[in-house]
Short mmCIF file of C-alpha atoms in Angstrom, two decimals:
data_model
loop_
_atom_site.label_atom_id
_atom_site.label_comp_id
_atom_site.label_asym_id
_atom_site.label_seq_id
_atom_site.Cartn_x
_atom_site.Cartn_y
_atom_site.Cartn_z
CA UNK A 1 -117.48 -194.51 -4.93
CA UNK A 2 -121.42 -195.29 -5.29
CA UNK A 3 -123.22 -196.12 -2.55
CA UNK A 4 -125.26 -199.07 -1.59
CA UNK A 5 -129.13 -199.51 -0.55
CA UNK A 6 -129.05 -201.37 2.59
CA UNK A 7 -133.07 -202.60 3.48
CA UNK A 8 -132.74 -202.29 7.43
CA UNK A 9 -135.28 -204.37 8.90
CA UNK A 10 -135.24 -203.03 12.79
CA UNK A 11 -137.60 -206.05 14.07
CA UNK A 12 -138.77 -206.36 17.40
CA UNK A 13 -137.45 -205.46 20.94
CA UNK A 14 -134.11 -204.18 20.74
CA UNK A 15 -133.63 -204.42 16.88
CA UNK A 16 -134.20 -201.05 15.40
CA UNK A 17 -131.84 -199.65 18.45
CA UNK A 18 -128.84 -201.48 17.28
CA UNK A 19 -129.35 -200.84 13.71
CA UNK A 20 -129.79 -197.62 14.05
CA UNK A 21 -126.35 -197.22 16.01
CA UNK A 22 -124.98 -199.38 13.22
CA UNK A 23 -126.00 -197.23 10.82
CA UNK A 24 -124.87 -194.14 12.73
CA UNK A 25 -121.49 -195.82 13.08
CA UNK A 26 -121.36 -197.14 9.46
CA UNK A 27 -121.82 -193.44 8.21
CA UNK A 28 -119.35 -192.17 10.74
CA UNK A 29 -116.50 -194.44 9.31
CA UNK A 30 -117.07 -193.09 5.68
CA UNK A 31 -119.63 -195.51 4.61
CA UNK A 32 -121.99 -194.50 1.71
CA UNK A 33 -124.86 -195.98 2.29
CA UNK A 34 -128.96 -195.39 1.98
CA UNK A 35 -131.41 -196.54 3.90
CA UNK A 36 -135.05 -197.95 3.37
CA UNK A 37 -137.00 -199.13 6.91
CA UNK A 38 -139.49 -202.68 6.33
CA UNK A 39 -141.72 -203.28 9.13
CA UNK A 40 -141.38 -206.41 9.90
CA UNK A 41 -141.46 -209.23 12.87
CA UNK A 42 -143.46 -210.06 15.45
CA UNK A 43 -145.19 -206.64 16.14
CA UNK A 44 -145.87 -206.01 12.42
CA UNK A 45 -147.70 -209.82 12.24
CA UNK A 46 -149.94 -208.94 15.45
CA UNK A 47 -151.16 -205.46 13.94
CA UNK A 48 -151.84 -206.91 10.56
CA UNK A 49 -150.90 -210.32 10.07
CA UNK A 50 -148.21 -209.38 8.06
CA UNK A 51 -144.85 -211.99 7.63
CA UNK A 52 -143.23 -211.58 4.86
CA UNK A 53 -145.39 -210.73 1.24
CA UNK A 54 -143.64 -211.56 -1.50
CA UNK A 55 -144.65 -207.71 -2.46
CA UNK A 56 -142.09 -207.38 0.30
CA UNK A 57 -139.59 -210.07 -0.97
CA UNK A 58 -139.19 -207.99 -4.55
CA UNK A 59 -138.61 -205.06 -2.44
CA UNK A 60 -136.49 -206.71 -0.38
CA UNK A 61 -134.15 -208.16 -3.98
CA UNK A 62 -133.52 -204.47 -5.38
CA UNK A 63 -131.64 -203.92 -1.76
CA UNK A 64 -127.69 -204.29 -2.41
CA UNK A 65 -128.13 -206.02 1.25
CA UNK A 66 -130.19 -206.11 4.29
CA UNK A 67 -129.43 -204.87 8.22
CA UNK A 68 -131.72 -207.31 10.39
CA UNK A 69 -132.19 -206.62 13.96
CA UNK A 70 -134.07 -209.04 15.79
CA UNK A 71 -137.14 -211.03 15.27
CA UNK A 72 -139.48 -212.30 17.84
CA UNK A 73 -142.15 -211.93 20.20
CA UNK A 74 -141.90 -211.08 24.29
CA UNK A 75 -141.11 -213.95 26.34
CA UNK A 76 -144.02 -215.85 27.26
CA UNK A 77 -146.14 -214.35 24.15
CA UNK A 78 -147.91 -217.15 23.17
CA UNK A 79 -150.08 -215.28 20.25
CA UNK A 80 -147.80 -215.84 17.41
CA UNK A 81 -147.67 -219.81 16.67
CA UNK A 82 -144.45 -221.06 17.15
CA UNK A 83 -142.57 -221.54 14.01
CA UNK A 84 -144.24 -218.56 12.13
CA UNK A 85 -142.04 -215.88 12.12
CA UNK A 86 -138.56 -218.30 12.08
CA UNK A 87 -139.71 -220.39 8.89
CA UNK A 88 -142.17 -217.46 7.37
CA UNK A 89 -139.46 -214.39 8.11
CA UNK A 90 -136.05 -215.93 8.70
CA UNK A 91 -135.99 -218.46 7.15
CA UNK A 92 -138.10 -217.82 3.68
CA UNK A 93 -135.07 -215.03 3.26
CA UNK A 94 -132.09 -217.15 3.66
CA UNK A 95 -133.83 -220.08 1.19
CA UNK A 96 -135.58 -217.85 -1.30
CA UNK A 97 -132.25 -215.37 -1.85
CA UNK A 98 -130.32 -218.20 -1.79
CA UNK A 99 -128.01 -216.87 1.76
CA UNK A 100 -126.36 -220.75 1.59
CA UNK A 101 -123.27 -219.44 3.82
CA UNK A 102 -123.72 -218.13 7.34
CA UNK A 103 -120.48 -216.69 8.70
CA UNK A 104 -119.84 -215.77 12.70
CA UNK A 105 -116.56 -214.70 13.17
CA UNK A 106 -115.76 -214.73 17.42
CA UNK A 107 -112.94 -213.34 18.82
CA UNK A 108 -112.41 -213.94 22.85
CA UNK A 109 -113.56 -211.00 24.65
CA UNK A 110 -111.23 -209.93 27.56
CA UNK A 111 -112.08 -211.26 30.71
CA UNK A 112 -114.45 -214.37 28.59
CA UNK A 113 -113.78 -217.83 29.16
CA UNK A 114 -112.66 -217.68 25.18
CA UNK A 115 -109.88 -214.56 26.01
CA UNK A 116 -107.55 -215.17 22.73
CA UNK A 117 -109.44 -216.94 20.78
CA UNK A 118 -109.81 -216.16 17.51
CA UNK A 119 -112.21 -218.24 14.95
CA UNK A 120 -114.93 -218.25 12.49
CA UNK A 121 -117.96 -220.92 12.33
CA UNK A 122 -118.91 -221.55 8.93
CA UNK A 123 -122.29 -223.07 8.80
CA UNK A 124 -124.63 -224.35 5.71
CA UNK A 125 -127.63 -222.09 5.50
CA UNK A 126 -130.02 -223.53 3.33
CA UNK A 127 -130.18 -227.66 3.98
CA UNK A 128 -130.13 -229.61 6.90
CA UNK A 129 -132.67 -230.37 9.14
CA UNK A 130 -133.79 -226.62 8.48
CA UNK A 131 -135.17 -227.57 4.90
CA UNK A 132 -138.48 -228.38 6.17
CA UNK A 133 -138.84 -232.15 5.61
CA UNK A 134 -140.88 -234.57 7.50
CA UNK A 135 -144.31 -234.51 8.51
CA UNK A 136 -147.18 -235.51 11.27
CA UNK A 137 -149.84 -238.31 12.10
CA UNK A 138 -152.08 -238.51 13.80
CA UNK A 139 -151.72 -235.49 15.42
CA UNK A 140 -152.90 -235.34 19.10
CA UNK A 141 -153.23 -238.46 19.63
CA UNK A 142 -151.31 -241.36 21.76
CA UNK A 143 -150.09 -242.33 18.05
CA UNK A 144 -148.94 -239.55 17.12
CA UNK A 145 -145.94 -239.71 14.69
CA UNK A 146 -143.68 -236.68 13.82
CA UNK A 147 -140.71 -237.15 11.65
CA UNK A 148 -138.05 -234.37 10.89
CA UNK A 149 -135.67 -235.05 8.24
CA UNK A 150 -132.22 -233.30 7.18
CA UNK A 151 -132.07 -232.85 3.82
CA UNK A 152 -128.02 -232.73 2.53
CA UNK A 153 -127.16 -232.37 -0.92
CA UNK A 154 -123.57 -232.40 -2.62
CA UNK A 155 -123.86 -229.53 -4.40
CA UNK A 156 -125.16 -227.64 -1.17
CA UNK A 157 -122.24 -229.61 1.21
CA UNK A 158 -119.77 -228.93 -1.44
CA UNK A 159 -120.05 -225.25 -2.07
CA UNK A 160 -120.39 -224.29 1.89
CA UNK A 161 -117.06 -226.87 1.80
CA UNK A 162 -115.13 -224.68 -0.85
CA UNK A 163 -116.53 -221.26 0.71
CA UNK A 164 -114.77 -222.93 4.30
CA UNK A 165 -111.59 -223.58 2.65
CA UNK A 166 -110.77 -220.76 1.04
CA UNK A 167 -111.71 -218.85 3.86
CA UNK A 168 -109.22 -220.98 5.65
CA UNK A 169 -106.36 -220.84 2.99
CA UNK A 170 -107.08 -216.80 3.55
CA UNK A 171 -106.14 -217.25 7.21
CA UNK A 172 -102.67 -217.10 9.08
CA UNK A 173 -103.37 -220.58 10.56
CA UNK A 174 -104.78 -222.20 7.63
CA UNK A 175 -106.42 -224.78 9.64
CA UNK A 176 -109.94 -226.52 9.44
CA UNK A 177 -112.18 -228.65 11.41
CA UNK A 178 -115.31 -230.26 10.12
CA UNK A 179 -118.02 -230.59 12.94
CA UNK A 180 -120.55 -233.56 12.50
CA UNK A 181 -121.47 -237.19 13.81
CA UNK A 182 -120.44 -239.01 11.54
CA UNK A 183 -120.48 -242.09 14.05
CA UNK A 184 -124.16 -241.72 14.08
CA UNK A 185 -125.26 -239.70 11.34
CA UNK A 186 -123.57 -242.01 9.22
CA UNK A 187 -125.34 -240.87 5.70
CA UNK A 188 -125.43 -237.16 6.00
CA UNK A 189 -122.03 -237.27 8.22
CA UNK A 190 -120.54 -239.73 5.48
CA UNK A 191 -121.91 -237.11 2.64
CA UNK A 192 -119.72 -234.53 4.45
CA UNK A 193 -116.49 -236.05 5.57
CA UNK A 194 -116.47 -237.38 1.63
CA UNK A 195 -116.08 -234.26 0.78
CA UNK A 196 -113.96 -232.03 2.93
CA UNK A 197 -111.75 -235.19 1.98
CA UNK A 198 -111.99 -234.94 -1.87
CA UNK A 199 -111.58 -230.68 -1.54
CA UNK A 200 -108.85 -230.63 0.55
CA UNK A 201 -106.42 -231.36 -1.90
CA UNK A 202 -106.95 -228.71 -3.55
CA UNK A 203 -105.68 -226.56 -0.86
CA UNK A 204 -102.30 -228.34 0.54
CA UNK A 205 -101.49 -225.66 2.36
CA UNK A 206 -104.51 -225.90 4.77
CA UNK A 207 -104.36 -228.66 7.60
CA UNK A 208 -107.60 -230.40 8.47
CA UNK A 209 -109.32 -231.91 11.56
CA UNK A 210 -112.73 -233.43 12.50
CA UNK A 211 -114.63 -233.46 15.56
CA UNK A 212 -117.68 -234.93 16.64
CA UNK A 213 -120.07 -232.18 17.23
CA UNK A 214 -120.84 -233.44 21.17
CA UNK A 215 -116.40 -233.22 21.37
CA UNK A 216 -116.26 -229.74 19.62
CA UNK A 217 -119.03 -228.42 22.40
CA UNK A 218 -116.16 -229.40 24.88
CA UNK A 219 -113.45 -228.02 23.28
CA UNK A 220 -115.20 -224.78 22.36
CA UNK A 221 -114.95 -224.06 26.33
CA UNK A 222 -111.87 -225.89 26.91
CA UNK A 223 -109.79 -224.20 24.52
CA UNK A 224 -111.36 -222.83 22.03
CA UNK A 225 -108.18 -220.98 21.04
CA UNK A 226 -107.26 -224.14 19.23
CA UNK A 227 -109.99 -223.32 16.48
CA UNK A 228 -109.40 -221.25 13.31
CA UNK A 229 -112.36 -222.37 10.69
CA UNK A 230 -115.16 -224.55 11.72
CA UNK A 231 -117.34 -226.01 9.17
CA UNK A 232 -120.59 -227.76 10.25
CA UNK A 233 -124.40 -228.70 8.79
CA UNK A 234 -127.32 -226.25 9.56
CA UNK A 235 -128.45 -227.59 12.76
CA UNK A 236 -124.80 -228.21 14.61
CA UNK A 237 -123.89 -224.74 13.14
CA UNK A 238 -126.88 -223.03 15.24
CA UNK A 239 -126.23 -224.55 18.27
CA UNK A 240 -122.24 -224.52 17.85
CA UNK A 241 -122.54 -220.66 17.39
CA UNK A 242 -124.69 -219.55 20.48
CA UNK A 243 -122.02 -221.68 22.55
CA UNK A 244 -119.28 -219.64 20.90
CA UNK A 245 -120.98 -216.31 21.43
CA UNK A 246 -121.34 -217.39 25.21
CA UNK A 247 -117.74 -218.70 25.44
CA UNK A 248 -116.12 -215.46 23.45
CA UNK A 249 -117.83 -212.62 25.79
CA UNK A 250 -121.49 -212.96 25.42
CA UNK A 251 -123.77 -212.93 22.22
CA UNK A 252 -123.87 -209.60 22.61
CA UNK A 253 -120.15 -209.50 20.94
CA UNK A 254 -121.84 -211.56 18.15
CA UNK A 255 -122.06 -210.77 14.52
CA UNK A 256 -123.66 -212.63 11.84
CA UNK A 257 -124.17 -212.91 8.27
CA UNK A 258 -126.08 -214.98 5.89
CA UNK A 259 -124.48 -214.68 2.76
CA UNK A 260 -124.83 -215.20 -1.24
CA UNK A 261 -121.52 -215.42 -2.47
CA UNK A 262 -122.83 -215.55 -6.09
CA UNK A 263 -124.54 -212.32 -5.41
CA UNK A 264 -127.85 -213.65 -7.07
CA UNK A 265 -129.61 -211.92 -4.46
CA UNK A 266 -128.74 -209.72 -1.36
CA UNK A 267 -126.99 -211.12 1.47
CA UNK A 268 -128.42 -210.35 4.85
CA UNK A 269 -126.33 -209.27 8.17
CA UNK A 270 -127.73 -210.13 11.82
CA UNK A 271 -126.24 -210.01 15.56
CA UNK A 272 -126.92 -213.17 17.13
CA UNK A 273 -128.70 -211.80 19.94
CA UNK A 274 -132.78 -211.80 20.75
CA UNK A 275 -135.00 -208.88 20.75
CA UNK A 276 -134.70 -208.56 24.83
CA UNK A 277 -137.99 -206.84 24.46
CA UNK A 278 -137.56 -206.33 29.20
CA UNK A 279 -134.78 -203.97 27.89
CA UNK A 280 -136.15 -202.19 24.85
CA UNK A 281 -136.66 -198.62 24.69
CA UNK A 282 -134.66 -198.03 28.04
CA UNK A 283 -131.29 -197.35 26.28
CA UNK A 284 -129.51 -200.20 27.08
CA UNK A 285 -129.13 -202.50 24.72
CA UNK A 286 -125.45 -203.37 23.49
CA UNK A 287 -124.95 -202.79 19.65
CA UNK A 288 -121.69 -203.89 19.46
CA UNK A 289 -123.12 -207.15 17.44
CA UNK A 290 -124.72 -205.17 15.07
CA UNK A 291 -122.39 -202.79 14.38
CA UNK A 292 -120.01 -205.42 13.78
CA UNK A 293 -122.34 -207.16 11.64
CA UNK A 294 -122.79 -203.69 9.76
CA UNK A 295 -118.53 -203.87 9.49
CA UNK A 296 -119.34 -207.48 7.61
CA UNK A 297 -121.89 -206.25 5.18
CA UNK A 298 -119.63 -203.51 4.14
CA UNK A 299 -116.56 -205.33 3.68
CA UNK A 300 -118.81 -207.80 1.69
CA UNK A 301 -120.31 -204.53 -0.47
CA UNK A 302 -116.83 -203.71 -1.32
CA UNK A 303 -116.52 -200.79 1.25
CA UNK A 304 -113.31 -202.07 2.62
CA UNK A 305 -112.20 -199.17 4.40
CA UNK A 306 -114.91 -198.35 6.08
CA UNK A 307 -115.24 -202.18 7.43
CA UNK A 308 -111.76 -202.15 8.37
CA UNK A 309 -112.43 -199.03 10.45
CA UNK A 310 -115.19 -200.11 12.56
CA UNK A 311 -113.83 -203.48 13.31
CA UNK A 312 -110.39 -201.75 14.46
CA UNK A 313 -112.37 -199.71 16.18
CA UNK A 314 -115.16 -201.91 17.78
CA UNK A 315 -111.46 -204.64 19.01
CA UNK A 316 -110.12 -201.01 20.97
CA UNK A 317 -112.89 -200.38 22.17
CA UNK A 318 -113.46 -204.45 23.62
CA UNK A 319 -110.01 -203.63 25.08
CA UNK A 320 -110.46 -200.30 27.01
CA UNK A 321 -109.91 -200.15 30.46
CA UNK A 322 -112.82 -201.62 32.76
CA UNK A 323 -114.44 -203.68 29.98
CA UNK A 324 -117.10 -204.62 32.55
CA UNK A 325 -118.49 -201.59 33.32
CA UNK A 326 -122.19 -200.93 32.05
CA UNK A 327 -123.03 -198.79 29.25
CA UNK A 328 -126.05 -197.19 27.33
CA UNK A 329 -126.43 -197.64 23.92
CA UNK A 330 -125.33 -194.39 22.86
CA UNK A 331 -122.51 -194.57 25.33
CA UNK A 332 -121.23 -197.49 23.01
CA UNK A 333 -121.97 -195.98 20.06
CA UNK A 334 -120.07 -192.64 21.03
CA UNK A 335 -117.34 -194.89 21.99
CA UNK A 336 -116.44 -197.11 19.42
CA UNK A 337 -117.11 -193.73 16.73
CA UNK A 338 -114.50 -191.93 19.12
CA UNK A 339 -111.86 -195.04 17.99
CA UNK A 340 -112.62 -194.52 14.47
CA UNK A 341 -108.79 -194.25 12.60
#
């Protein structure tokens, strides 16, 4: 079997330690993979200046996918103008290569409020209040207006939608559960309920539910066993997801990725997690949530064996004895390549 180019973009803090034990760990389980390193983040931008070039973008598109790490300054930085790297980094990927889906699976870590639970959180990627509309006035001043608009098309609603239900259908429960407020947001909310109501029946077999976004925040610690798919705009999705990773064990359990189904353009795979620059360099950073993410972008490359591997692997190793007991980073590591099948 070929191999795949993965661009692994290490970031800031904590980011190129968890990549590279994803990468170790990737290799371990079989994966054929090469790697090329782009500087990139906040260090890069306060050597240089540097975001993201688009020299860097078409390097970036001849990647069959990307490894991200983390992306942001220290806390309580204040050089890099807030917004910069997020819109000029993060975001300028997911728009301009098209990553419309962002999947987080979560599965309850032992001992986590969320212990059982087992759910993904499909969120739209590319709309939403995220799209950059709205402006300023009089900036500064006591008149100052700022307006910040989400932007939420049918064609982008409609094809996270389909992506959610088929998903779904995939699943033993088959169940699904639009996340808005549509009591409020009654255009964009109306926009979406319209059409998880047309899809649906197309897929009988899945059952459907709604809940307003402020409800689902509840239930998410409550019993968040009770969710199988989640489907939700930009925005909720973001916050939705950090709850989850909190709920399920700690965003260090988190994987992400930011997907292109239509492979127009590669997808790129993220834990959830900050840089923790207070931790960096010490050893000590968990990379569960990128190595997990790592088991996502292969699975999505086609490297279903090694995927299935590390995620076995990674769920024994969330279920050893003493799951609370610190570890380094290459403890971890060691660990979950020790449960490799």
């Amino acid at each position: 079997m070929a191999g795949n180019t993965i661009a692994v973009i290490g970031g800031d803090g904590i980011g190129p330690e968890v990549c590279a034990a994803a990468i170790e760990v990737a290799r371990a389980a079989g994966a054929t993979v090469e790697t090329v390193e782009f500087d990139l983040g906040a260090d890069r931008y306060l050597r240089d200046g540097e975001v993201l070039s688009e020299a860097t973008m078409d390097a970036l598109r001849s990647a069959d996918a990307i490894l991200l790490g983390a992306i942001g300054p220290a806390i309580g930085d204040t050089r890099i103008p807030g917004g910069t790297l997020e819109r000029g980094l993060l975001l300028k990927l997911r728009f301009t290569f098209d990553q419309y889906i962002n999947l987080r699976p979560f599965v309850g870590q032992v001992g986590s409020i969320g212990e059982g639970a087992d759910f993904v959180v499909i969120r739209e990627n590319t709309e939403g209040s995220y799209a950059g509309e709205g402006g300023v006035l009089r900036r500064g001043t006591p008149a100052e207006i700022a307006t910040q608009g989400s932007v939420n098309t049918r064609f982008g609603v409609e094809r996270c939608v389909r992506y959610a239900f088929d998903l779904a259908n995939r699943r033993p429960k088959r169940h699904l559960t639009l996340v808005h407020k549509t009591n409020v947001l009654t255009f964009a909310g109306d926009l979406w309920q319209r059409t998880v109501d047309e899809v649906k029946g197309e897929y009988p077999d899945v059952s459907v539910d709604y809940n307003h976004v402020d409800a689902a925040c509840i239930y998410l610690v409550e019993k968040p066993m009770n969710y199988d798919v989640i489907v939700t705009d930009n925005l909720f999705g973001d916050i939705l997801t950090d709850l989850a990773g909190a709920v399920c064990g700690g965003v260090g359990f988190a994987a992400s990725a930011n997907m292109n189904p239509m492979r127009t353009a590669p997808s790129m795979f993220e834990p959830v997690h900050g840089a923790a620059h207070d931790i960096a360099g010490k050893g000590l950073a968990n990379p569960t949530a990128a190595i997990s993410s790592c088991a996502l972008m292969l699975d999505f490359l086609g490297q279903h064996d090694a995927a299935q591997k590390i995620t076995a692997a990674v769920t024994a190793d969330a279920g050893r004895d003493n799951p609370t007991q610190p570890r380094s980073t290459a403890e971890v590591t060691r660990a979950v390549i020790e449960r490799l099948a």
